[in-house]
Each structure stands twice: as structure tokens, then as C-alpha cells.
CSV table of C-alpha atoms in Angstrom, one decimal:
chain,number,residue,atom,x,y,z
A,317,MET,CA,-19.7,9.3,32.1
A,318,ALA,CA,-21.7,12.7,32.1
A,319,GLU,CA,-24.9,10.3,33.4
A,320,LEU,CA,-23.1,9.3,36.0
A,321,SER,CA,-21.2,11.7,37.3
A,322,ASP,CA,-22.6,13.9,39.6
A,323,ALA,CA,-20.3,17.3,39.2
A,324,PHE,CA,-17.5,18.1,37.7
A,325,VAL,CA,-14.6,19.7,38.1
A,326,ALA,CA,-11.6,21.2,35.9
A,327,LEU,CA,-7.8,20.7,37.7
A,328,PRO,CA,-6.4,23.0,36.2
A,329,GLY,CA,-4.6,22.1,32.2
A,330,GLY,CA,-5.4,23.0,29.2
A,331,ALA,CA,-6.9,23.4,26.4
A,332,GLY,CA,-9.3,20.3,26.6
A,333,THR,CA,-10.0,20.9,29.9
A,334,LEU,CA,-11.5,24.3,29.5
A,335,GLU,CA,-14.0,22.8,26.9
A,336,GLU,CA,-14.8,19.7,29.2
A,337,ILE,CA,-15.9,22.2,31.9
A,338,PHE,CA,-17.4,24.9,29.2
A,339,GLU,CA,-19.8,22.3,27.5
A,340,VAL,CA,-20.9,20.9,30.4
A,341,TRP,CA,-21.4,23.9,31.8
A,342,THR,CA,-22.6,24.9,29.3
A,343,TRP,CA,-25.6,22.1,29.6
A,344,ALA,CA,-25.5,23.3,32.8
A,345,GLN,CA,-27.0,26.3,31.4
A,346,LEU,CA,-29.3,24.9,28.8
A,347,GLY,CA,-31.0,22.7,31.4
A,348,PHE,CA,-29.8,19.1,30.1
A,349,HIS,CA,-28.6,18.5,34.6
A,350,ASN,CA,-29.1,20.3,37.6
A,351,LYS,CA,-25.3,19.0,39.1
A,352,PRO,CA,-22.7,21.6,40.3
A,353,CYS,CA,-19.7,23.2,38.0
A,354,ALA,CA,-17.1,23.5,39.7
A,355,PHE,CA,-12.7,25.0,38.7
A,356,TYR,CA,-10.5,23.8,41.0
A,357,ASN,CA,-8.2,27.1,41.5
A,358,THR,CA,-4.5,25.6,42.8
A,359,ASP,CA,-2.8,28.2,43.7
A,360,GLY,CA,-5.7,30.1,42.0
A,361,PHE,CA,-4.3,28.9,38.4
A,362,TYR,CA,-8.3,30.4,37.0
A,363,ASN,CA,-7.9,34.1,38.5
A,364,LYS,CA,-7.8,35.1,35.5
A,365,LEU,CA,-10.1,32.9,33.6
A,366,ILE,CA,-12.7,33.9,36.4
A,367,ASP,CA,-12.2,37.7,36.4
A,368,MET,CA,-13.2,36.7,32.1
A,369,LEU,CA,-15.8,35.7,33.1
A,370,TYR,CA,-17.2,38.2,35.8
A,371,SER,CA,-16.3,41.3,32.7
A,372,MET,CA,-18.2,39.6,30.2
A,373,SER,CA,-21.2,39.3,32.9
A,374,ASP,CA,-20.8,42.7,32.8
A,375,GLU,CA,-20.8,44.0,29.5
A,376,GLY,CA,-24.1,41.8,29.1
A,377,PHE,CA,-22.6,39.4,26.6
A,378,LEU,CA,-23.2,36.7,29.4
A,379,LYS,CA,-26.1,36.5,32.1
A,380,LYS,CA,-25.0,37.2,35.8
A,381,GLU,CA,-26.6,34.1,36.6
A,382,TYR,CA,-24.3,31.5,34.9
A,383,VAL,CA,-21.2,32.9,36.2
A,384,ASP,CA,-22.8,32.3,39.7
A,385,MET,CA,-23.6,29.3,38.9
A,386,LEU,CA,-19.9,27.9,38.8
A,387,ILE,CA,-17.6,26.9,42.0
A,388,ASN,CA,-14.9,28.3,42.2
């Protein structure tokens, strides 16, 4: 399925949604694909998660370039 996709978009959802988008985002970081990964941030649903990702980057746990790969 991932091979046939042009992009990956996480709609508001639960743990399964997060697992799927983080998996394909990790694949992009590893160079397995060069497709966009995005959060469809309806009504700010993902604001706190996005803030956490930038905080992880600020604390040195995640490269800023990886966070910047995400579309939100």
C-alpha cells in the first residue's frame, strides 16, 4: 500500500493513526521514500503533538529537519 501512495496524511484519530503516520515518517527519515507526511490538523487537533515534536527537537532528541519534514 505504501508503494502505491503519493503521500501520507493522518486525519484526527487515535493510537492506530499515530502508529501508522509515525511509521511512514520514520521510513522517510531513513530514506525509504521521499513522499510527504502530513497531519490534517482539523481545529488544532494535533497542536499539542506538534508542539511536543518541536520540544523533542529543542531538547536534542529529534533532529529539527525531521520535524520540518512534516506538513501540518
